[in-house]
Short mmCIF file of C-alpha atoms and ligand atoms in Angstrom, two decimals:
data_model
loop_
_atom_site.label_atom_id
_atom_site.label_comp_id
_atom_site.label_asym_id
_atom_site.label_seq_id
_atom_site.Cartn_x
_atom_site.Cartn_y
_atom_site.Cartn_z
CA MET A 1 93.14 84.81 85.95
CA LEU A 2 94.13 88.46 86.03
CA LYS A 3 96.54 89.17 88.87
CA LEU A 4 96.52 92.46 90.76
CA ILE A 5 98.52 93.56 93.79
CA HIS A 6 96.81 95.73 96.41
CA LEU A 7 98.89 97.72 98.89
CA THR A 8 97.73 100.43 101.25
CA ASP A 9 98.73 103.01 103.86
CA LEU A 10 102.43 103.46 103.15
CA HIS A 11 102.70 106.62 105.31
CA PHE A 12 105.85 107.88 103.62
CA THR A 13 107.96 110.48 105.37
CA PRO A 14 110.83 112.74 104.27
CA PRO A 15 114.32 111.19 104.34
CA GLY A 16 115.62 110.56 107.84
CA ILE A 17 112.20 110.74 109.49
CA GLY A 18 110.48 107.58 110.72
CA HIS A 19 106.80 106.92 111.35
CA LEU A 20 105.68 105.43 114.67
CA GLY A 21 108.80 103.33 115.02
CA CYS A 22 108.91 102.18 111.39
CA GLN A 23 110.88 103.24 108.33
CA PRO A 24 108.19 103.53 105.62
CA ARG A 25 110.63 103.49 102.72
CA ARG A 26 112.36 100.32 103.90
CA ARG A 27 108.97 98.66 104.36
CA LEU A 28 107.91 99.51 100.82
CA GLU A 29 111.29 98.56 99.39
CA ALA A 30 110.81 95.11 100.90
CA ALA A 31 107.33 94.90 99.38
CA VAL A 32 108.62 96.04 95.98
CA GLU A 33 111.34 93.40 96.05
CA SER A 34 108.81 90.76 97.02
CA ILE A 35 106.41 91.80 94.23
CA ASN A 36 109.18 91.92 91.63
CA THR A 37 110.46 88.51 92.67
CA GLU A 38 107.24 86.65 93.37
CA HIS A 39 104.54 88.48 91.42
CA GLY A 40 106.24 90.23 88.55
CA ASP A 41 103.50 88.82 86.32
CA ALA A 42 100.82 90.97 87.96
CA ALA A 43 98.97 93.33 85.62
CA TRP A 44 98.79 96.23 88.08
CA VAL A 45 99.75 97.32 91.55
CA VAL A 46 97.16 99.62 93.15
CA ILE A 47 97.94 101.53 96.35
CA THR A 48 94.89 102.87 98.17
CA GLY A 49 96.09 105.97 99.88
CA ASP A 50 97.89 107.41 102.80
CA LEU A 51 100.84 107.40 100.46
CA ALA A 52 102.40 109.96 102.79
CA ALA A 53 101.88 110.32 106.54
CA LEU A 54 101.68 114.10 106.53
CA GLY A 55 101.66 115.00 102.86
CA GLN A 56 105.13 116.53 102.57
CA SER A 57 106.62 116.99 99.10
CA ALA A 58 109.83 115.27 100.19
CA ALA A 59 107.82 112.22 101.19
CA TYR A 60 106.34 112.03 97.69
CA GLU A 61 109.83 112.35 96.18
CA GLU A 62 110.89 109.40 98.34
CA LEU A 63 107.87 107.41 97.26
CA LYS A 64 108.41 108.15 93.59
CA ALA A 65 112.03 106.98 93.81
CA CYS A 66 110.99 103.81 95.59
CA LEU A 67 108.21 103.00 93.11
CA ALA A 68 110.64 103.46 90.23
CA GLU A 69 112.05 100.06 91.20
CA LEU A 70 108.68 98.35 90.76
CA ARG A 71 108.54 96.21 87.61
CA VAL A 72 104.73 96.12 87.57
CA PRO A 73 102.81 99.24 86.47
CA TYR A 74 101.13 101.00 89.36
CA ARG A 75 98.23 103.33 90.12
CA LEU A 76 97.75 105.45 93.23
CA CYS A 77 94.81 106.67 95.31
CA LEU A 78 94.96 109.39 97.97
CA GLY A 79 94.09 109.10 101.66
CA ASN A 80 93.64 111.46 104.57
CA GLY A 81 97.39 111.64 105.19
CA ASP A 82 97.96 112.97 101.68
CA HIS A 83 98.13 116.45 100.21
CA ARG A 84 96.61 116.49 96.75
CA ALA A 85 98.44 119.49 95.30
CA ARG A 86 101.85 118.45 96.60
CA PHE A 87 101.26 114.90 95.41
CA ARG A 88 100.34 116.08 91.93
CA ALA A 89 103.36 118.38 91.80
CA VAL A 90 105.64 115.37 92.30
CA PHE A 91 103.66 112.74 90.38
CA ARG A 92 103.13 114.98 87.39
CA ASP A 93 101.95 112.21 85.10
CA VAL A 94 99.29 110.86 87.46
CA GLU A 95 95.89 110.38 85.86
CA VAL A 96 93.22 112.72 87.23
CA ASP A 97 89.56 113.27 86.43
CA ASP A 98 88.19 116.25 84.53
CA THR A 99 88.12 118.42 87.67
CA GLY A 100 91.55 117.52 89.02
CA PHE A 101 90.73 114.83 91.55
CA VAL A 102 92.98 111.78 91.56
CA GLN A 103 90.40 109.46 90.05
CA SER A 104 90.95 107.22 87.07
CA VAL A 105 89.89 104.11 85.21
CA VAL A 106 92.05 101.14 84.34
CA GLU A 107 90.66 98.87 81.65
CA THR A 108 91.59 95.21 82.09
CA PRO A 109 90.47 91.97 80.44
CA ALA A 110 88.64 91.13 83.69
CA GLY A 111 86.77 94.41 83.99
CA ARG A 112 87.23 98.05 84.91
CA LEU A 113 89.23 99.24 87.90
CA LEU A 114 87.77 102.50 89.20
CA LEU A 115 90.07 104.46 91.51
CA LEU A 116 88.33 107.04 93.68
CA ASP A 117 89.68 110.08 95.53
CA THR A 118 88.06 110.33 98.99
CA LEU A 119 90.47 112.89 100.42
CA VAL A 120 89.02 115.98 102.09
CA GLN A 121 92.07 118.15 102.59
CA GLY A 122 92.82 118.85 106.24
CA VAL A 123 90.59 116.27 107.91
CA HIS A 124 90.88 112.55 108.53
CA TRP A 125 87.40 111.48 107.44
CA GLY A 126 86.59 111.04 103.78
CA GLU A 127 83.94 112.26 101.36
CA LEU A 128 82.99 112.10 97.71
CA CYS A 129 81.86 115.58 96.70
CA GLU A 130 79.35 116.28 93.92
CA ARG A 131 82.05 116.52 91.27
CA ARG A 132 83.64 113.22 92.26
CA LEU A 133 80.27 111.51 92.46
CA ALA A 134 79.35 112.88 89.04
CA TRP A 135 82.56 111.45 87.58
CA LEU A 136 81.82 108.08 89.16
CA SER A 137 78.27 108.15 87.86
CA ARG A 138 79.51 108.79 84.32
CA GLN A 139 82.02 105.98 84.55
CA LEU A 140 79.41 103.53 85.77
CA GLU A 141 77.07 104.60 82.99
CA GLN A 142 79.74 104.28 80.31
CA GLY A 143 80.84 100.87 81.57
CA GLY A 144 77.36 99.41 81.36
CA ALA A 145 77.31 95.83 82.61
CA ALA A 146 81.11 95.41 82.59
CA PRO A 147 82.50 94.19 85.92
CA VAL A 148 83.76 97.00 88.17
CA PHE A 149 86.41 96.81 90.89
CA LEU A 150 86.49 99.83 93.18
CA PHE A 151 89.64 101.09 94.90
CA MET A 152 89.53 103.87 97.49
CA HIS A 153 90.99 104.81 100.84
CA HIS A 154 88.06 105.35 103.23
CA PRO A 155 85.62 102.51 103.97
CA PRO A 156 82.05 103.74 103.46
CA PHE A 157 80.83 101.74 106.46
CA PRO A 158 81.70 101.13 110.12
CA ILE A 159 83.93 98.17 110.88
CA GLY A 160 83.30 98.07 114.62
CA ILE A 161 86.39 100.00 115.79
CA LYS A 162 85.15 103.29 117.19
CA LEU A 163 88.00 105.58 116.24
CA ILE A 164 88.18 104.34 112.65
CA ASP A 165 84.41 104.42 112.32
CA SER A 166 84.36 108.08 113.30
CA LEU A 167 86.68 108.77 110.34
CA SER A 168 85.04 106.77 107.56
CA LEU A 169 83.41 108.06 104.35
CA LYS A 170 80.78 110.62 105.36
CA ASN A 171 78.35 110.38 102.48
CA ALA A 172 78.22 106.64 102.07
CA ASP A 173 74.52 106.73 101.19
CA ARG A 174 75.25 108.76 98.08
CA LEU A 175 77.87 106.27 97.02
CA ALA A 176 75.56 103.35 97.74
CA ALA A 177 72.82 104.89 95.59
CA LEU A 178 75.20 105.14 92.63
CA LEU A 179 76.44 101.58 93.05
CA ASP A 180 73.01 100.06 93.50
CA GLY A 181 72.18 97.71 90.62
CA ARG A 182 75.66 97.99 89.08
CA ASN A 183 78.03 95.09 88.52
CA ILE A 184 80.41 95.96 91.38
CA ARG A 185 82.48 92.84 91.95
CA HIS A 186 84.67 93.98 94.85
CA MET A 187 85.86 97.00 96.85
CA PHE A 188 89.54 97.31 97.82
CA LEU A 189 90.02 99.66 100.78
CA GLY A 190 92.56 101.07 103.22
CA HIS A 191 92.50 103.46 106.17
CA ALA A 192 91.77 100.90 108.91
CA HIS A 193 95.29 99.42 109.04
CA ARG A 194 93.69 96.05 109.72
CA PRO A 195 92.82 92.91 107.77
CA VAL A 196 89.06 93.02 107.37
CA ALA A 197 86.81 91.24 104.86
CA GLY A 198 83.05 91.09 104.42
CA SER A 199 80.36 92.73 102.35
CA TRP A 200 78.63 96.09 102.35
CA ARG A 201 75.14 96.29 100.86
CA GLY A 202 75.95 93.08 99.01
CA ILE A 203 79.34 94.25 97.69
CA PRO A 204 82.31 92.16 98.87
CA PHE A 205 85.27 94.12 100.25
CA THR A 206 88.73 93.67 101.69
CA ILE A 207 90.74 96.06 103.83
CA LEU A 208 94.46 95.51 104.37
CA ARG A 209 97.07 96.10 106.96
CA SER A 210 99.38 99.02 106.36
CA THR A 211 102.99 98.49 105.34
CA VAL A 212 103.92 100.28 108.59
CA SER A 213 102.12 100.07 111.96
CA GLN A 214 98.60 98.73 112.49
CA PHE A 215 95.59 99.62 114.61
CA ALA A 216 95.11 97.09 117.39
CA LEU A 217 91.93 95.02 117.33
CA ARG A 218 90.20 96.66 120.29
CA LEU A 219 86.60 96.90 119.18
CA ASP A 220 85.30 99.08 121.99
CA SER A 221 88.24 101.42 122.41
CA ASP A 222 88.02 104.98 121.14
CA GLN A 223 91.76 105.39 121.71
CA PRO A 224 94.17 105.27 118.75
CA LEU A 225 95.85 102.04 119.87
CA ARG A 226 98.57 100.88 117.50
CA CYS A 227 100.56 97.66 117.21
CA TYR A 228 103.26 96.08 115.08
CA GLU A 229 101.42 93.17 113.56
CA SER A 230 103.12 92.06 110.35
CA PRO A 231 102.49 94.17 107.25
CA PHE A 232 101.25 92.53 104.12
CA TYR A 233 99.96 93.13 100.63
CA ALA A 234 97.17 91.35 98.78
CA VAL A 235 97.58 89.19 95.71
CA VAL A 236 94.25 89.39 93.89
CA LEU A 237 93.17 86.90 91.23
CA ILE A 238 90.16 87.80 89.12
CA ASP A 239 88.19 86.19 86.34
CA GLU A 240 84.58 86.27 85.22
CA ALA A 241 83.47 83.94 88.02
CA GLU A 242 85.73 84.66 90.97
CA VAL A 243 87.63 87.23 93.00
CA ILE A 244 90.32 85.63 95.15
CA VAL A 245 92.28 87.74 97.64
CA HIS A 246 95.45 86.30 99.18
CA PHE A 247 97.03 88.19 102.07
CA HIS A 248 100.80 87.96 101.63
CA ASP A 249 102.89 88.37 104.77
CA TYR A 250 105.89 89.50 102.76
CA GLY A 251 108.12 89.95 105.78
CA TYR A 252 107.71 86.35 106.90
CA ASP A 253 111.19 84.86 107.18
CA GLY A 254 110.30 81.40 108.42
CA ALA A 255 110.45 78.06 106.70
CA VAL A 256 108.83 77.11 103.39
CA PHE A 257 108.85 73.36 103.04
CA GLN A 258 107.45 70.39 101.19
CA TYR A 259 104.34 69.04 102.86
CA ASP A 260 104.69 65.73 101.05
CA THR A 261 107.42 64.70 103.50
CA VAL A 262 104.58 64.00 105.93
CA PRO A 263 103.35 60.39 105.79
CA ASN A 264 99.88 60.10 104.36
CA VAL A 265 98.80 57.60 106.99
CA VAL A 266 98.55 57.99 110.74
CA VAL A 267 101.82 56.81 112.31
CA ASP A 268 101.12 54.64 115.34
CA ASP A 269 104.72 54.59 116.50
CA GLU A 270 105.48 57.86 118.35
CA THR A 271 109.22 57.64 117.68
CA ARG A 272 108.65 57.31 113.94
CA ALA A 273 106.18 60.20 114.05
CA ALA A 274 108.79 62.38 115.75
CA ASP A 275 111.35 61.40 113.08
CA PHE A 276 108.97 62.47 110.33
CA GLN A 277 108.39 65.77 112.05
CA GLN A 278 112.13 66.35 112.44
CA SER A 279 112.69 65.60 108.75
CA MET A 280 110.17 68.30 107.86
CA VAL A 281 112.18 70.87 109.82
CA SER A 282 115.45 69.86 108.09
CA ALA A 283 113.79 70.01 104.67
CA ALA A 284 112.68 73.57 105.26
CA SER A 285 114.08 76.31 103.06
CA ARG A 286 113.92 80.05 103.23
CA PRO A 287 113.56 82.16 100.08
CA ALA A 288 116.20 84.85 99.79
CA CYS A 289 113.69 87.63 99.07
CA ALA A 290 111.76 86.79 102.24
CA ALA A 291 114.94 87.06 104.26
CA ARG A 292 115.67 90.47 102.79
CA ALA A 293 112.08 91.58 103.35
CA ALA A 294 112.26 90.43 106.96
CA ALA A 295 115.37 92.50 107.50
CA ALA A 296 113.27 95.63 106.91
CA ILE A 297 110.86 94.62 109.64
CA PRO A 298 111.90 94.72 113.31
CA ARG A 299 112.05 91.34 115.01
CA SER A 300 109.34 92.47 117.43
CA CYS A 301 106.98 92.95 114.48
CA ARG A 302 107.44 89.52 112.93
CA ARG A 303 105.21 86.58 113.39
CA GLY A 304 106.34 84.35 116.24
CA ARG A 305 108.93 81.78 115.24
CA ARG A 306 110.78 79.45 117.51
FE1 LIG B 401 96.70 105.29 107.13
#
């Protein structure tokens, strides 16, 4: 199966400046190390926007330096935190469409990855203007029945969290009309800083946590409530029949152990059962890259571990 890595909402800042209690560069460095070590065989890494928190040029310079360590080729989308012109001035080789939007196609053996630019400069909601929609329409036409995997920052639908829903893609109906009847296998999205999966008008989608802070799951709140749930990236496996999305908690620094130390029958003797359980704990190991990744994530953000 073709392997892709999906990351989103990096919120890079200039050197020395944090973001809501996190250090975006250290978070991405940990992800890059994890990808290089564990998933260096991936075909592509795609990052779906909010590359920078406030679109400063120095943030893009930081990001470019950090991504230079990645051993897997990468593609980037823009989000509402980004500044298109400053981004393009730093990432001079980035692929853009015929009118300068950061939209591109990646051909893979499993189908076509279409990366869309939903940024409306200066606002937090997203939109696909006529020019961007026209580009998408042409790509869908040219691709015919080939499988399509869409990557973009703004979800084109509400997810049930009021604040995020007020900042989604504004002209979702136009997008839906273009996608109707096409072979769209999956949509990979950002913006919500939450793990969300489902389908929209029959198209499966996944949204990921950010590599920095997350929105809290408070469905009825219209306040921007944040939290430090663990960041992760997605490991995506694709072939002609399936799309599998694994959510990788790359900062997890707990045990990884052999399950086959557990007896395959129910143990009636409670003392023996306790001995088996203890042996599982002693057999546990901890991968070095996970330990280094965890070091970039404050203890308060990590998953509970006794
Ligand atoms: Fe974001």
